CSV table of C-alpha atoms in Angstrom, one decimal:
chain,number,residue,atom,x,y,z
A,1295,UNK,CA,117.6,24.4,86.5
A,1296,UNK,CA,117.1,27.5,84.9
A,1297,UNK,CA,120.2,29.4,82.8
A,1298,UNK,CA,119.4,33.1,85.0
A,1299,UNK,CA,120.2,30.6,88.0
A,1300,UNK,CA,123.3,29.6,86.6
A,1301,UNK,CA,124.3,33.5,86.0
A,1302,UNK,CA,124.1,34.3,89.3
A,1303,UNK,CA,127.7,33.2,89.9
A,1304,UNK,CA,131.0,31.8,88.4
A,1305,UNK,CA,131.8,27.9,88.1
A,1306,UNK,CA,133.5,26.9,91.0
A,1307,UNK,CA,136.7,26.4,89.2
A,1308,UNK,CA,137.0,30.1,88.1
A,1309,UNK,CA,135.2,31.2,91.7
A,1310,UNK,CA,138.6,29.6,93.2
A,1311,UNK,CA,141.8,32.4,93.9
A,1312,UNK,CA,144.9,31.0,92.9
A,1313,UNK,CA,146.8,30.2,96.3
A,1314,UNK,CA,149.0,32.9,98.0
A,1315,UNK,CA,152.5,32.0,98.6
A,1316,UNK,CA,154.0,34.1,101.6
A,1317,UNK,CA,157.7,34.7,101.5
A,1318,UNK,CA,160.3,35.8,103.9
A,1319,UNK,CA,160.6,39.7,103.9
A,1320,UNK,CA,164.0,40.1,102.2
A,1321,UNK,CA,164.2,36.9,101.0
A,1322,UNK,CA,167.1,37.1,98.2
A,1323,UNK,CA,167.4,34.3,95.1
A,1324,UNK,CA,170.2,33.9,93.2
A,1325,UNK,CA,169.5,32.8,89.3
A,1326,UNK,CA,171.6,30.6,87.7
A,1327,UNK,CA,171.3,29.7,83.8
A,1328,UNK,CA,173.0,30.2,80.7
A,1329,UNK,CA,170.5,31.2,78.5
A,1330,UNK,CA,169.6,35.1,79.2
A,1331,UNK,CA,165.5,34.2,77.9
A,1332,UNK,CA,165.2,32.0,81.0
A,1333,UNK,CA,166.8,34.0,83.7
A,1334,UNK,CA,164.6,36.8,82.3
A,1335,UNK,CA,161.6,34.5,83.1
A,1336,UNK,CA,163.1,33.4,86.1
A,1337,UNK,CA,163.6,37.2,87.4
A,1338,UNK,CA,159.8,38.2,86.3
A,1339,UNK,CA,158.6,35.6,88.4
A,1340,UNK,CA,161.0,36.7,91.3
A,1341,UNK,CA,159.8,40.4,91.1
A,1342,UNK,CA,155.7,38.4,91.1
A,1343,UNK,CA,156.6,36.9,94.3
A,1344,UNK,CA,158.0,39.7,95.8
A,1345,UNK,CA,161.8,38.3,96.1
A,1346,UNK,CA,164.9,40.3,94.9
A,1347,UNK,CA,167.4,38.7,92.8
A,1348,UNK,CA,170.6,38.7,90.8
A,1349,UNK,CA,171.3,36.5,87.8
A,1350,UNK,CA,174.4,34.4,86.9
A,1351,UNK,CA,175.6,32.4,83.7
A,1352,UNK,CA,177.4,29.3,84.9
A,1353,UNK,CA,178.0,26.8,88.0
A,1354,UNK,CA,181.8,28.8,88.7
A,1355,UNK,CA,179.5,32.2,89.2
A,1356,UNK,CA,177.3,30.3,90.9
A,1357,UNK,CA,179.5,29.1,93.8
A,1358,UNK,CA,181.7,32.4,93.8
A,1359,UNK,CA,178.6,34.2,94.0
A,1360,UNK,CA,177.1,31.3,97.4
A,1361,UNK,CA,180.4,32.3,98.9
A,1362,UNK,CA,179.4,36.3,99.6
A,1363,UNK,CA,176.3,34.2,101.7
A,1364,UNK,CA,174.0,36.8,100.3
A,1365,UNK,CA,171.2,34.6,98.8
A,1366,UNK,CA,168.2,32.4,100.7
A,1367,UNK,CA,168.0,29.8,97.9
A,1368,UNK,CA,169.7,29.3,94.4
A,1369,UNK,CA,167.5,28.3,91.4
A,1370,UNK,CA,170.3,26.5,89.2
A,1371,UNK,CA,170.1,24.9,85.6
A,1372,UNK,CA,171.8,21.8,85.4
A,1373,UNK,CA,173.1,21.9,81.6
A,1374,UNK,CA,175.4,25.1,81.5
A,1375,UNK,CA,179.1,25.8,80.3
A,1376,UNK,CA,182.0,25.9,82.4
A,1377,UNK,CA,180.5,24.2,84.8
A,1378,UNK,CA,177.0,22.6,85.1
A,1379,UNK,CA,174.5,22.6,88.0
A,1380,UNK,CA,175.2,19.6,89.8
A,1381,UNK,CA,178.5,20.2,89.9
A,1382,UNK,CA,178.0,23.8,91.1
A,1383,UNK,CA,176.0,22.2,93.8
A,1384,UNK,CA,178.5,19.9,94.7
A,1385,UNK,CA,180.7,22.7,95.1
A,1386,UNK,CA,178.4,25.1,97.0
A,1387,UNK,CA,177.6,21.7,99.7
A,1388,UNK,CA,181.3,21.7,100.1
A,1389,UNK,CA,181.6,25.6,101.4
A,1390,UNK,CA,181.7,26.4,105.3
A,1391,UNK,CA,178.1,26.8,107.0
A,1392,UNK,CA,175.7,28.4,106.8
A,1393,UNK,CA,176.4,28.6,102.5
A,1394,UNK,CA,176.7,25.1,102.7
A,1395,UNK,CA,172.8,24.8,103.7
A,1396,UNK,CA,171.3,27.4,101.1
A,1397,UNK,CA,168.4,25.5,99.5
A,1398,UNK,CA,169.2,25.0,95.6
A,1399,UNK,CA,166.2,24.3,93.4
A,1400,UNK,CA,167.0,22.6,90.0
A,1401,UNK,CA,165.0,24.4,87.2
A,1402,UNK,CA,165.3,22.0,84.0
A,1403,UNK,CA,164.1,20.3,81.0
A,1404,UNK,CA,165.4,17.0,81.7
A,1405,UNK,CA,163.3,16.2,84.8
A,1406,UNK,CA,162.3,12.5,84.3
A,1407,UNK,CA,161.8,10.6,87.8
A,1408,UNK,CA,165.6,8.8,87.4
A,1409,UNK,CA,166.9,12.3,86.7
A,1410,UNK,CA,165.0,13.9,89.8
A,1411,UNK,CA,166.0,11.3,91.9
A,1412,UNK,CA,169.9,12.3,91.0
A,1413,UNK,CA,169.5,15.5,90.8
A,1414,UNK,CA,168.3,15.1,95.3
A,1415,UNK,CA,171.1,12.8,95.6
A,1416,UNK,CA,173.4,15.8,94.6
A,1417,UNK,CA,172.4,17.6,97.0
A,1418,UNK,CA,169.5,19.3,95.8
A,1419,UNK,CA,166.5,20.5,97.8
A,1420,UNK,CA,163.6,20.0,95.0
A,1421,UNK,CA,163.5,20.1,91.1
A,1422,UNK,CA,160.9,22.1,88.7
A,1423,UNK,CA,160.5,21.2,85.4
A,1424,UNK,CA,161.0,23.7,82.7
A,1425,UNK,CA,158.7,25.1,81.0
A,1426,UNK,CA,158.4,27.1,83.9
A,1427,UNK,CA,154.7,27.0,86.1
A,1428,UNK,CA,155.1,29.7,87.9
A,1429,UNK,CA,152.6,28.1,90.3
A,1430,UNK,CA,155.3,25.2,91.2
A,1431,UNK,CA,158.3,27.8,90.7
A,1432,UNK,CA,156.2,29.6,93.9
A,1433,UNK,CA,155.3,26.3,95.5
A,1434,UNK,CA,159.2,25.1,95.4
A,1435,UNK,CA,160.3,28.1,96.6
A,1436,UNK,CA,158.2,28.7,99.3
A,1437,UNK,CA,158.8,25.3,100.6
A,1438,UNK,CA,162.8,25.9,100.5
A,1439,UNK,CA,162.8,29.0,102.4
A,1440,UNK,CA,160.9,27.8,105.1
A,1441,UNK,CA,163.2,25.4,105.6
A,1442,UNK,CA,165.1,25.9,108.8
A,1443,UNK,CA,168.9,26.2,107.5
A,1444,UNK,CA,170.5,24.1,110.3
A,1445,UNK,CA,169.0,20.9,109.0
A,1446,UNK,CA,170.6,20.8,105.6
A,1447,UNK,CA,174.3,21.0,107.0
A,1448,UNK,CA,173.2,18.0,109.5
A,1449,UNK,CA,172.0,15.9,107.0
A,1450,UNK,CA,175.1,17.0,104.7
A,1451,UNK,CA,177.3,16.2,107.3
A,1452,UNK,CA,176.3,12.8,107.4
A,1453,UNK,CA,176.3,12.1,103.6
A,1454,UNK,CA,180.0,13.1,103.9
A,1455,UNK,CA,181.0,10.7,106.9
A,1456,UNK,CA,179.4,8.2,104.9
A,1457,UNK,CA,181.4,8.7,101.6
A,1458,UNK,CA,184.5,9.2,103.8
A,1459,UNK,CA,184.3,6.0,105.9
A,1460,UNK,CA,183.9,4.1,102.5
A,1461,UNK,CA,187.0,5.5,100.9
């Protein structure tokens, strides 16, 4: 109708507040990527949410650092030296319970729908695309620590009697 009328609020779409993503108390993620610009990201986002967290460089420090059980879920490239991400996941799945069950988030580049669906074959509990939205990073993360952590050993339990029955 009249422009004063249309002043008397924002548009819905700024109106909205962005969602709140509520996260365990003491919830602890371990950062894994080579590249020091995107565990700096990484870690900023963290510290948003509310979540402490160390950093790593590679797949090996990623699986000696699962083995202190320490962490609630692992954010892990996939293309790193030494060792890359979904072998570092492979590795981590293959440690005693409870470690074997901490979510692990792949945080990549390459995340076209053939590559996501490998990348959850491996093991993995989601996959965010890089450039980083730290609304998904949230979204992701929130969803993988309110996972209960018996289910993931169950289900990687079963994966393994398969692949051992057929060798």
């Amino acid at each position: 109708m009249s422009a004063p009328e249309a002043a008397d609020g924002p548009p819905e779409s700024q109106s909205e507040a962005p969602p709140a993503w509520a996260f365990p108390p003491r919830a602890r993620v371990l950062i894994v990527d080579d590249l020091l610009e995107n565990r700096l990201m990484l870690g900023i986002c963290c510290d948003q949410f509310g979540l402490a967290h160390e950093c790593v460089e590679n797949g090996l420090e990623a699986v000696e650092a699962a083995q202190t059980g320490r962490f609630d879920v692992v954010l892990m490239d996939i293309f790193m030296p030494r060792m890359d991400g979904v072998a570092a996941t492979s590795a981590i799945r293959a440690l005693a319970a409870p470690t074997c069950a901490v979510p692990i988030i792949a945080v990549t580049p390459a995340a076209p729908p053939g590559m996501v669906a490998r990348y959850l074959a491996s093991g993995m509990t989601d996959v965010v695309p890089k450039p980083i939205i730290p609304a998904r990073l949230a979204q992701a993360l929130s969803a993988a620590l309110a996972q209960p952590s018996a289910a993931t050993p169950v289900r990687m339990g079963a994966r393994r009697a398969k692949v051992a029955r057929r060798a």
